[in-house]
mmCIF file of C-alpha atoms in Angstrom:
data_model
loop_
_atom_site.group_PDB
_atom_site.id
_atom_site.type_symbol
_atom_site.label_atom_id
_atom_site.label_comp_id
_atom_site.label_asym_id
_atom_site.label_seq_id
_atom_site.Cartn_x
_atom_site.Cartn_y
_atom_site.Cartn_z
ATOM 1 C CA MET A 1 154.271 85.585 134.098
ATOM 2 C CA ASP A 2 156.997 86.547 131.636
ATOM 3 C CA ALA A 3 156.551 86.904 127.887
ATOM 4 C CA LYS A 4 158.558 83.741 127.149
ATOM 5 C CA THR A 5 156.233 81.594 129.276
ATOM 6 C CA ARG A 6 153.152 83.103 127.657
ATOM 7 C CA THR A 7 154.653 82.398 124.229
ATOM 8 C CA LEU A 8 155.350 78.747 125.100
ATOM 9 C CA ILE A 9 151.782 78.210 126.330
ATOM 10 C CA ALA A 10 150.337 79.913 123.269
ATOM 11 C CA ALA A 11 152.478 77.773 120.965
ATOM 12 C CA ALA A 12 151.262 74.611 122.682
ATOM 13 C CA LEU A 13 147.644 75.660 122.362
ATOM 14 C CA VAL A 14 147.672 77.077 118.846
ATOM 15 C CA LEU A 15 148.059 73.631 117.242
ATOM 16 C CA GLY A 16 144.770 72.734 115.665
ATOM 17 C CA ILE A 17 143.685 76.286 114.961
ATOM 18 C CA ALA A 18 145.588 76.738 111.708
ATOM 19 C CA SER A 19 145.569 73.124 110.588
ATOM 20 C CA GLY A 20 144.137 73.297 107.109
ATOM 21 C CA PRO A 21 145.821 72.082 103.913
ATOM 22 C CA ALA A 22 149.516 72.762 104.205
ATOM 23 C CA VAL A 23 152.477 72.771 101.858
ATOM 24 C CA ALA A 24 154.984 70.030 102.627
ATOM 25 C CA HIS A 25 158.280 71.163 104.140
ATOM 26 C CA ALA A 26 161.671 69.524 104.139
ATOM 27 C CA ALA A 27 162.304 67.341 107.164
ATOM 28 C CA PRO A 28 164.252 69.235 109.838
ATOM 29 C CA ALA A 29 167.587 67.924 110.999
ATOM 30 C CA GLY A 30 167.845 65.991 114.219
ATOM 31 C CA ARG A 31 164.474 64.235 114.127
ATOM 32 C CA THR A 32 164.326 61.089 116.204
ATOM 33 C CA ALA A 33 162.784 57.879 114.921
ATOM 34 C CA ALA A 34 161.180 56.393 118.013
ATOM 35 C CA VAL A 35 157.737 54.809 118.155
ATOM 36 C CA SER A 36 157.101 54.493 121.888
ATOM 37 C CA SER A 37 154.981 56.947 123.845
ATOM 38 C CA VAL A 38 155.577 58.981 126.968
ATOM 39 C CA PRO A 39 152.600 58.625 129.337
ATOM 40 C CA ALA A 40 151.504 61.286 131.786
ATOM 41 C CA PRO A 41 153.375 61.121 135.083
ATOM 42 C CA PRO A 42 151.048 60.149 137.941
ATOM 43 C CA GLY A 43 149.808 62.841 140.287
ATOM 44 C CA SER A 44 151.431 65.687 138.363
ATOM 45 C CA ALA A 45 148.393 67.920 138.010
ATOM 46 C CA SER A 46 146.159 69.541 140.583
ATOM 47 C CA VAL A 47 144.485 72.919 141.075
ATOM 48 C CA SER A 48 143.527 73.509 144.693
ATOM 49 C CA THR A 49 141.926 76.952 144.644
ATOM 50 C CA PRO A 50 138.576 78.119 143.189
ATOM 51 C CA PRO A 51 138.609 79.834 139.783
ATOM 52 C CA ASN A 52 139.957 83.394 139.868
ATOM 53 C CA ALA A 53 136.761 85.281 139.020
ATOM 54 C CA LYS A 54 138.436 88.680 138.737
ATOM 55 C CA ALA A 55 141.079 87.408 136.326
ATOM 56 C CA LEU A 56 138.464 85.632 134.208
ATOM 57 C CA GLU A 57 136.199 88.673 134.090
ATOM 58 C CA LYS A 58 139.151 90.809 133.037
ATOM 59 C CA ALA A 59 140.130 88.333 130.324
ATOM 60 C CA ILE A 60 136.802 88.694 128.501
ATOM 61 C CA ALA A 61 135.961 92.314 129.327
ATOM 62 C CA GLY A 62 135.034 94.835 126.648
ATOM 63 C CA LEU A 63 134.498 92.498 123.709
ATOM 64 C CA GLY A 64 132.579 93.668 120.645
ATOM 65 C CA ALA A 65 132.966 95.233 117.223
ATOM 66 C CA GLN A 66 135.529 97.766 118.431
ATOM 67 C CA HIS A 67 137.639 95.384 120.496
ATOM 68 C CA GLY A 68 139.956 94.348 117.707
ATOM 69 C CA GLU A 69 140.563 90.710 118.669
ATOM 70 C CA ALA A 70 137.156 89.195 119.457
ATOM 71 C CA THR A 71 133.469 90.072 119.276
ATOM 72 C CA ALA A 72 132.262 87.612 121.937
ATOM 73 C CA ALA A 73 133.398 84.938 124.392
ATOM 74 C CA LEU A 74 131.635 82.134 126.260
ATOM 75 C CA VAL A 75 133.581 80.511 129.113
ATOM 76 C CA ARG A 76 132.927 77.658 131.550
ATOM 77 C CA VAL A 77 135.496 76.741 134.202
ATOM 78 C CA GLY A 78 134.744 73.707 136.358
ATOM 79 C CA GLY A 79 136.202 70.873 138.378
ATOM 80 C CA THR A 80 136.360 69.742 141.977
ATOM 81 C CA SER A 81 138.027 72.997 143.043
ATOM 82 C CA GLY A 82 135.060 75.139 141.980
ATOM 83 C CA SER A 83 133.292 76.559 138.950
ATOM 84 C CA TRP A 84 132.794 79.833 137.088
ATOM 85 C CA ARG A 85 130.751 80.795 134.045
ATOM 86 C CA GLY A 86 130.850 83.974 132.042
ATOM 87 C CA SER A 87 130.099 85.557 128.704
ATOM 88 C CA SER A 88 130.926 88.856 127.075
ATOM 89 C CA GLY A 89 130.515 90.719 123.812
ATOM 90 C CA VAL A 90 127.781 90.831 121.220
ATOM 91 C CA ALA A 91 125.675 88.299 119.347
ATOM 92 C CA ASP A 92 126.103 90.353 116.169
ATOM 93 C CA ILE A 93 127.770 93.668 115.409
ATOM 94 C CA ARG A 94 124.792 95.198 113.617
ATOM 95 C CA SER A 95 122.326 95.079 116.472
ATOM 96 C CA GLY A 96 124.845 95.037 119.308
ATOM 97 C CA ARG A 97 122.704 92.488 121.148
ATOM 98 C CA GLU A 98 124.326 90.863 124.156
ATOM 99 C CA ALA A 99 126.161 87.620 123.417
ATOM 100 C CA ILE A 100 124.048 84.480 123.831
ATOM 101 C CA GLU A 101 125.619 82.545 126.708
ATOM 102 C CA GLY A 102 124.215 79.206 125.545
ATOM 103 C CA GLY A 103 124.812 79.917 121.869
ATOM 104 C CA ARG A 104 126.041 77.293 119.456
ATOM 105 C CA PHE A 105 129.294 77.652 117.537
ATOM 106 C CA ARG A 106 131.632 75.858 115.160
ATOM 107 C CA ALA A 107 133.970 73.800 117.355
ATOM 108 C CA GLY A 108 136.566 73.107 114.659
ATOM 109 C CA SER A 109 139.215 70.527 115.489
ATOM 110 C CA VAL A 110 137.652 69.711 118.852
ATOM 111 C CA THR A 111 135.754 67.328 116.562
ATOM 112 C CA LYS A 112 138.904 65.197 116.489
ATOM 113 C CA THR A 113 138.561 64.349 120.168
ATOM 114 C CA PHE A 114 135.081 62.936 119.495
ATOM 115 C CA THR A 115 136.404 60.992 116.506
ATOM 116 C CA SER A 116 139.265 59.609 118.580
ATOM 117 C CA ALA A 117 136.869 58.628 121.371
ATOM 118 C CA VAL A 118 134.748 56.533 118.991
ATOM 119 C CA VAL A 119 137.807 54.779 117.524
ATOM 120 C CA LEU A 120 139.029 54.017 121.050
ATOM 121 C CA GLN A 121 135.598 52.659 121.998
ATOM 122 C CA LEU A 122 135.814 50.310 119.025
ATOM 123 C CA ALA A 123 139.295 49.293 120.183
ATOM 124 C CA ALA A 124 137.999 48.577 123.689
ATOM 125 C CA GLU A 125 135.295 46.385 122.117
ATOM 126 C CA GLY A 126 137.910 44.419 120.163
ATOM 127 C CA ARG A 127 136.604 45.629 116.801
ATOM 128 C CA VAL A 128 139.843 47.336 115.829
ATOM 129 C CA GLU A 129 143.461 46.880 116.936
ATOM 130 C CA LEU A 130 145.368 50.123 117.235
ATOM 131 C CA ASP A 131 148.686 48.676 116.078
ATOM 132 C CA ARG A 132 147.319 46.845 113.054
ATOM 133 C CA PRO A 133 147.724 48.397 109.601
ATOM 134 C CA VAL A 134 144.829 50.547 108.429
ATOM 135 C CA ARG A 135 144.901 48.636 105.120
ATOM 136 C CA ASP A 136 143.697 45.527 106.986
ATOM 137 C CA TYR A 137 140.416 47.340 107.608
ATOM 138 C CA LEU A 138 140.325 49.477 104.463
ATOM 139 C CA PRO A 139 141.897 47.267 101.762
ATOM 140 C CA GLY A 140 142.908 48.984 98.570
ATOM 141 C CA LEU A 141 143.080 52.427 100.150
ATOM 142 C CA PHE A 142 146.869 52.858 100.247
ATOM 143 C CA PRO A 143 148.958 52.858 97.061
ATOM 144 C CA ALA A 144 152.191 50.910 96.723
ATOM 145 C CA SER A 145 154.246 54.015 97.586
ATOM 146 C CA PHE A 146 153.372 53.401 101.251
ATOM 147 C CA GLU A 147 155.831 50.546 101.712
ATOM 148 C CA LYS A 148 155.647 50.661 105.503
ATOM 149 C CA PRO A 149 152.043 50.117 106.624
ATOM 150 C CA VAL A 150 150.322 52.927 108.503
ATOM 151 C CA THR A 151 148.653 51.785 111.720
ATOM 152 C CA VAL A 152 145.429 53.020 113.295
ATOM 153 C CA ARG A 153 147.392 54.426 116.242
ATOM 154 C CA GLN A 154 149.575 56.438 113.864
ATOM 155 C CA LEU A 155 146.493 58.083 112.388
ATOM 156 C CA LEU A 156 145.278 58.930 115.881
ATOM 157 C CA ASN A 157 148.543 60.610 116.951
ATOM 158 C CA TYR A 158 149.479 62.167 113.571
ATOM 159 C CA THR A 159 152.584 60.040 113.001
ATOM 160 C CA SER A 160 151.274 58.412 109.808
ATOM 161 C CA GLY A 161 153.389 60.410 107.357
ATOM 162 C CA ILE A 162 150.365 60.985 105.115
ATOM 163 C CA GLN A 163 150.478 64.317 103.323
ATOM 164 C CA ALA A 164 147.684 66.900 103.290
ATOM 165 C CA ALA A 165 145.074 66.865 100.566
ATOM 166 C CA ASP A 166 145.032 69.775 98.131
ATOM 167 C CA GLY A 167 142.696 72.651 98.951
ATOM 168 C CA PRO A 168 141.835 76.132 97.708
ATOM 169 C CA GLY A 169 144.813 77.679 99.519
ATOM 170 C CA ASP A 170 145.727 78.870 102.984
ATOM 171 C CA SER A 171 144.766 82.540 102.567
ATOM 172 C CA PHE A 172 141.422 83.752 103.884
ATOM 173 C CA GLU A 173 140.350 85.173 100.525
ATOM 174 C CA ALA A 174 141.054 81.881 98.737
ATOM 175 C CA GLN A 175 138.987 79.997 101.280
ATOM 176 C CA TRP A 176 136.235 82.646 101.204
ATOM 177 C CA GLU A 177 135.820 82.172 97.465
ATOM 178 C CA HIS A 178 135.281 78.434 98.026
ATOM 179 C CA ARG A 179 133.235 78.657 101.235
ATOM 180 C CA PHE A 180 130.230 76.906 99.684
ATOM 181 C CA ASP A 181 132.168 74.098 97.999
ATOM 182 C CA VAL A 182 130.990 70.580 98.838
ATOM 183 C CA THR A 183 133.916 68.250 99.522
ATOM 184 C CA ASP A 184 133.911 64.456 99.286
ATOM 185 C CA PRO A 185 136.187 63.039 102.030
ATOM 186 C CA ARG A 186 137.050 59.993 99.953
ATOM 187 C CA GLN A 187 138.302 62.211 97.148
ATOM 188 C CA GLN A 188 140.401 64.106 99.700
ATOM 189 C CA ILE A 189 141.916 60.830 100.876
ATOM 190 C CA ALA A 190 142.677 59.656 97.348
ATOM 191 C CA ASN A 191 144.310 62.986 96.546
ATOM 192 C CA ALA A 192 146.482 62.887 99.677
ATOM 193 C CA LEU A 193 147.586 59.276 99.365
ATOM 194 C CA ALA A 194 148.474 59.687 95.691
ATOM 195 C CA LYS A 195 151.298 62.003 96.779
ATOM 196 C CA GLY A 196 153.055 59.229 98.655
ATOM 197 C CA PRO A 197 154.367 59.509 102.229
ATOM 198 C CA GLU A 198 155.830 62.704 103.624
ATOM 199 C CA PHE A 199 157.999 60.619 105.970
ATOM 200 C CA THR A 200 158.135 56.990 107.068
ATOM 201 C CA ALA A 201 155.223 56.142 109.333
ATOM 202 C CA GLY A 202 156.123 56.399 113.017
ATOM 203 C CA GLU A 203 159.205 58.597 112.573
ATOM 204 C CA ALA A 204 157.732 62.065 113.150
ATOM 205 C CA GLN A 205 154.538 63.898 114.006
ATOM 206 C CA HIS A 206 152.713 66.263 111.638
ATOM 207 C CA TYR A 207 149.345 67.659 112.620
ATOM 208 C CA LEU A 208 147.164 67.308 109.522
ATOM 209 C CA ASN A 209 143.415 66.822 109.147
ATOM 210 C CA ILE A 210 143.773 63.981 106.664
ATOM 211 C CA ASN A 211 144.535 61.525 109.484
ATOM 212 C CA TYR A 212 141.120 62.054 111.008
ATOM 213 C CA THR A 213 139.372 62.097 107.651
ATOM 214 C CA ILE A 214 140.625 58.532 107.173
ATOM 215 C CA LEU A 215 139.515 57.677 110.721
ATOM 216 C CA GLY A 216 136.028 58.903 109.801
ATOM 217 C CA VAL A 217 135.939 56.430 106.911
ATOM 218 C CA LEU A 218 137.300 53.704 109.216
ATOM 219 C CA ILE A 219 134.490 54.368 111.702
ATOM 220 C CA GLU A 220 131.922 54.013 108.930
ATOM 221 C CA LYS A 221 133.453 50.730 107.792
ATOM 222 C CA LEU A 222 133.581 49.248 111.302
ATOM 223 C CA THR A 223 130.126 50.391 112.416
ATOM 224 C CA GLY A 224 128.230 49.946 109.153
ATOM 225 C CA THR A 225 126.661 53.397 109.496
ATOM 226 C CA THR A 226 127.560 57.015 108.808
ATOM 227 C CA TYR A 227 130.236 58.777 110.808
ATOM 228 C CA GLU A 228 127.671 61.259 112.101
ATOM 229 C CA ARG A 229 125.289 58.559 113.293
ATOM 230 C CA ALA A 230 128.084 56.544 114.907
ATOM 231 C CA VAL A 231 129.226 59.531 117.000
ATOM 232 C CA SER A 232 125.635 60.409 117.857
ATOM 233 C CA GLU A 233 124.748 56.898 119.010
ATOM 234 C CA ARG A 234 127.984 56.325 120.931
ATOM 235 C CA VAL A 235 128.654 59.761 122.451
ATOM 236 C CA LEU A 236 126.019 62.441 121.908
ATOM 237 C CA ARG A 237 122.916 60.525 122.950
ATOM 238 C CA PRO A 238 124.385 58.681 125.956
ATOM 239 C CA LEU A 239 125.678 61.991 127.357
ATOM 240 C CA GLY A 240 122.583 64.012 126.445
ATOM 241 C CA LEU A 241 124.500 66.424 124.188
ATOM 242 C CA ARG A 242 121.356 67.750 122.526
ATOM 243 C CA ASP A 243 122.914 70.927 121.166
ATOM 244 C CA THR A 244 125.822 69.203 119.420
ATOM 245 C CA SER A 245 125.493 68.294 115.753
ATOM 246 C CA PHE A 246 127.378 67.604 112.549
ATOM 247 C CA PRO A 247 126.447 69.722 109.501
ATOM 248 C CA GLY A 248 127.095 66.996 106.940
ATOM 249 C CA ARG A 249 128.008 67.834 103.360
ATOM 250 C CA PHE A 250 125.374 70.427 102.540
ATOM 251 C CA GLN A 251 124.390 72.417 105.652
ATOM 252 C CA THR A 252 126.008 75.863 105.747
ATOM 253 C CA ARG A 253 124.187 77.519 108.658
ATOM 254 C CA ILE A 254 124.518 77.049 112.405
ATOM 255 C CA PRO A 255 121.193 75.679 113.680
ATOM 256 C CA GLY A 256 119.597 77.265 116.737
ATOM 257 C CA PRO A 257 120.694 80.371 118.669
ATOM 258 C CA HIS A 258 124.270 81.430 118.017
ATOM 259 C CA ASN A 259 126.661 84.374 118.051
ATOM 260 C CA ARG A 260 127.798 85.386 114.598
ATOM 261 C CA GLY A 261 131.446 84.998 113.599
ATOM 262 C CA TYR A 262 133.579 87.623 111.858
ATOM 263 C CA GLN A 263 136.932 87.898 110.109
ATOM 264 C CA ALA A 264 138.851 91.171 110.332
ATOM 265 C CA LEU A 265 140.156 92.431 106.975
ATOM 266 C CA THR A 266 141.932 95.558 105.825
ATOM 267 C CA ARG A 267 140.315 97.331 102.872
ATOM 268 C CA ALA A 268 142.283 98.961 100.065
ATOM 269 C CA ASP A 269 141.866 102.373 101.722
ATOM 270 C CA GLY A 270 143.311 101.052 104.985
ATOM 271 C CA SER A 271 140.013 100.916 106.847
ATOM 272 C CA ARG A 272 138.950 97.833 108.822
ATOM 273 C CA GLU A 273 136.175 95.473 107.787
ATOM 274 C CA LEU A 274 134.549 92.770 109.902
ATOM 275 C CA ARG A 275 133.238 90.277 107.358
ATOM 276 C CA ASP A 276 130.474 87.950 108.524
ATOM 277 C CA VAL A 277 131.749 84.367 108.146
ATOM 278 C CA THR A 278 128.982 82.584 110.032
ATOM 279 C CA VAL A 279 127.537 80.816 106.996
ATOM 280 C CA TRP A 280 130.080 78.337 105.621
ATOM 281 C CA ASN A 281 130.250 74.787 104.288
ATOM 282 C CA SER A 282 132.549 72.720 106.523
ATOM 283 C CA SER A 283 132.475 69.472 104.574
ATOM 284 C CA ASP A 284 136.204 69.810 103.853
ATOM 285 C CA ARG A 285 136.832 69.253 107.578
ATOM 286 C CA TRP A 286 134.253 66.463 108.228
ATOM 287 C CA ALA A 287 135.491 64.045 110.942
ATOM 288 C CA ALA A 288 138.458 66.335 111.550
ATOM 289 C CA GLY A 289 136.594 69.557 112.272
ATOM 290 C CA ASP A 290 132.970 70.200 111.260
ATOM 291 C CA MET A 291 131.155 69.804 114.605
ATOM 292 C CA ILE A 292 128.773 72.430 116.021
ATOM 293 C CA SER A 293 128.294 72.536 119.801
ATOM 294 C CA THR A 294 127.878 74.632 122.966
ATOM 295 C CA THR A 295 130.120 75.213 125.965
ATOM 296 C CA ALA A 296 127.674 73.303 128.191
ATOM 297 C CA ASP A 297 127.755 70.228 125.944
ATOM 298 C CA LEU A 298 131.526 70.323 125.577
ATOM 299 C CA GLU A 299 131.999 70.652 129.327
ATOM 300 C CA ARG A 300 129.806 67.589 129.898
ATOM 301 C CA PHE A 301 131.780 65.663 127.286
ATOM 302 C CA THR A 302 135.144 66.707 128.759
ATOM 303 C CA VAL A 303 134.196 65.658 132.294
ATOM 304 C CA ALA A 304 132.805 62.315 131.107
ATOM 305 C CA LEU A 305 135.881 61.631 128.979
ATOM 306 C CA PHE A 306 138.373 62.374 131.766
ATOM 307 C CA ASP A 307 136.256 60.271 134.155
ATOM 308 C CA GLY A 308 136.581 57.218 131.895
ATOM 309 C CA ARG A 309 132.859 57.103 131.115
ATOM 310 C CA ILE A 310 133.398 57.258 127.340
ATOM 311 C CA VAL A 311 136.716 55.429 126.913
ATOM 312 C CA PRO A 312 138.212 53.123 129.592
ATOM 313 C CA LYS A 313 140.843 54.945 131.665
ATOM 314 C CA ALA A 314 143.584 52.425 130.901
ATOM 315 C CA LEU A 315 143.102 53.005 127.180
ATOM 316 C CA LEU A 316 142.974 56.782 127.670
ATOM 317 C CA LYS A 317 146.313 56.632 129.473
ATOM 318 C CA GLU A 318 148.083 54.931 126.564
ATOM 319 C CA THR A 319 146.500 57.046 123.808
ATOM 320 C CA MET A 320 144.955 60.401 124.697
ATOM 321 C CA PHE A 321 147.319 60.978 127.624
ATOM 322 C CA ALA A 322 150.533 59.701 126.007
ATOM 323 C CA VAL A 323 152.726 61.722 123.671
ATOM 324 C CA PRO A 324 154.600 59.725 121.001
ATOM 325 C CA ALA A 325 158.369 59.889 121.463
ATOM 326 C CA VAL A 326 159.126 61.537 118.136
ATOM 327 C CA ASN A 327 159.819 65.081 116.957
ATOM 328 C CA ASP A 328 157.457 67.454 115.220
ATOM 329 C CA PHE A 329 158.009 67.225 111.456
ATOM 330 C CA GLU A 330 158.091 70.997 110.849
ATOM 331 C CA SER A 331 159.825 72.394 113.934
ATOM 332 C CA GLY A 332 162.079 69.468 114.864
ATOM 333 C CA LYS A 333 161.045 69.924 118.510
ATOM 334 C CA PRO A 334 159.636 67.086 120.638
ATOM 335 C CA ALA A 335 156.058 66.147 119.773
ATOM 336 C CA GLN A 336 153.304 67.330 122.098
ATOM 337 C CA LEU A 337 150.146 65.925 120.501
ATOM 338 C CA THR A 338 148.354 62.735 121.446
ATOM 339 C CA ALA A 339 145.355 60.819 120.124
ATOM 340 C CA GLY A 340 142.949 63.724 120.539
ATOM 341 C CA PHE A 341 144.727 66.099 122.929
ATOM 342 C CA SER A 342 147.933 68.018 123.505
ATOM 343 C CA ARG A 343 149.957 68.246 126.718
ATOM 344 C CA ILE A 344 150.528 71.657 128.287
ATOM 345 C CA VAL A 345 152.641 72.388 131.361
ATOM 346 C CA LEU A 346 151.724 75.688 133.013
ATOM 347 C CA PRO A 347 154.238 77.963 134.793
ATOM 348 C CA ASP A 348 153.541 76.508 138.244
ATOM 349 C CA GLY A 349 154.084 72.969 136.975
ATOM 350 C CA THR A 350 150.395 72.170 136.608
ATOM 351 C CA GLU A 351 149.891 69.766 133.720
ATOM 352 C CA ALA A 352 146.806 70.130 131.575
ATOM 353 C CA TRP A 353 145.520 68.255 128.551
ATOM 354 C CA GLY A 354 143.347 69.932 125.958
ATOM 355 C CA LYS A 355 142.253 70.366 122.369
ATOM 356 C CA THR A 356 141.884 73.555 120.387
ATOM 357 C CA GLY A 357 139.650 74.169 117.410
ATOM 358 C CA GLY A 358 139.414 76.969 114.892
ATOM 359 C CA ARG A 359 136.923 77.777 112.158
ATOM 360 C CA HIS A 360 136.638 81.240 110.672
ATOM 361 C CA GLY A 361 134.941 83.366 113.313
ATOM 362 C CA TYR A 362 135.270 80.828 116.130
ATOM 363 C CA ASN A 363 138.068 79.536 118.408
ATOM 364 C CA THR A 364 137.309 76.731 120.857
ATOM 365 C CA VAL A 365 139.085 74.866 123.649
ATOM 366 C CA ILE A 366 138.257 71.873 125.824
ATOM 367 C CA GLY A 367 140.582 70.492 128.474
ATOM 368 C CA GLY A 368 141.554 70.085 132.077
ATOM 369 C CA THR A 369 143.765 68.374 134.630
ATOM 370 C CA LEU A 370 143.845 64.600 134.948
ATOM 371 C CA ASP A 371 142.649 64.676 138.545
ATOM 372 C CA GLY A 372 139.501 66.609 137.618
ATOM 373 C CA SER A 373 140.391 69.602 139.802
ATOM 374 C CA ARG A 374 140.039 72.026 136.886
ATOM 375 C CA THR A 375 138.316 71.911 133.501
ATOM 376 C CA LEU A 376 138.005 74.644 130.900
ATOM 377 C CA VAL A 377 135.763 75.092 127.877
ATOM 378 C CA TYR A 378 135.501 78.281 125.869
ATOM 379 C CA SER A 379 134.295 79.663 122.580
ATOM 380 C CA VAL A 380 135.920 82.939 121.557
ATOM 381 C CA ASN A 381 134.587 84.723 118.477
ATOM 382 C CA SER A 382 138.041 85.609 117.240
ATOM 383 C CA THR A 383 138.376 88.070 114.371
ATOM 384 C CA ASP A 384 141.332 86.050 113.046
ATOM 385 C CA ALA A 385 140.403 82.545 114.153
ATOM 386 C CA LYS A 386 142.682 80.756 111.694
ATOM 387 C CA GLY A 387 145.676 83.003 112.284
ATOM 388 C CA LYS A 388 149.094 81.553 113.044
ATOM 389 C CA ASP A 389 149.136 83.071 116.542
ATOM 390 C CA MET A 390 146.803 82.296 119.415
ATOM 391 C CA ASN A 391 144.044 84.836 119.985
ATOM 392 C CA PRO A 392 145.052 87.128 122.892
ATOM 393 C CA VAL A 393 141.602 86.878 124.505
ATOM 394 C CA ALA A 394 141.709 83.084 124.366
ATOM 395 C CA LEU A 395 145.222 83.007 125.849
ATOM 396 C CA ALA A 396 144.138 85.335 128.651
ATOM 397 C CA VAL A 397 141.208 83.008 129.415
ATOM 398 C CA VAL A 398 143.517 79.966 129.641
ATOM 399 C CA LEU A 399 145.968 81.713 131.943
ATOM 400 C CA ALA A 400 143.172 83.067 134.148
ATOM 401 C CA ALA A 401 141.408 79.700 134.319
ATOM 402 C CA PHE A 402 144.473 77.952 135.725
ATOM 403 C CA ALA A 403 145.767 80.803 137.868
ATOM 404 C CA GLU A 404 146.007 80.183 141.619
#
């Protein structure tokens, strides 16, 4: 595989890893203003051979404090073509204990797929219409500056035009200083909406957490309970996802067995530091990215979702497996995100759909092919999990998982 292909795949996957508060950019030239979606072509994805065990083992070999890119990795490859499980690295760099294969981790923006699934369940039940304005369900939320109403669907696929809420800053040190801050999602929403639209709703796509923060509030309004309880009752309990949880506003630790996360930093003298970032308050991500889970739970969720056991398949096809026909707001290139996933075409033409997540110390992926021939879930303890580039270990896992 050439470097250009690897770069394209990495670019497709990296969305969602570095998706914190962002500074608004000028709209690029040549953006289209279409509102229709492009559904997945039928029968375009299949993996016929068993997972390449040697390639997968190589992808996660030698992880630990001295590796440079990751201290641990947990991988599950599944599907009708076969399965493979593996782990590598250390649970913590002080003791050097072997990585806990069933350890819990911060799943980051994979949370969005769960949020989307609950909204789509409510749509299937007739409790919300995807193309109705959000203000019909949350009156008084949007200021007058939003002349064109934002629809529920536009929140789901990031075409709302709502700007990011203010945060402590994009640098690691700025976020480290505020790692124990408790954030109120409704204050985030008010802050974001007060800025007015970044672009007219439906005319571009910009991947920002604020869309899913509003969806979290919408879920609470429609269900009459908390976001966390709604997801638990509708997804976690029915699927038996006992090791998946939501920290809420005040929990800073990962409950149960887990591998510690680290951020690589360069000291003033040029030496390297691995700072422990395991303990952190994730309330600023809430319905957009604060979930804690395991690879086993996420694999079960992924299989059930693709099978249509969480959201009806017809609704999945028009939302999670349909890319809006607009351009990305920042790059000007065609959009690639859907209502909870992104579309990736591998070098051999295999089409996969997946979601990345990144919290300091942890990178996560869920995804697979539409026909169920291949699924992939991983947690990589990246030493630069919120970096602009995809972690090399994680990229190697993706390429190995879909290699034939």
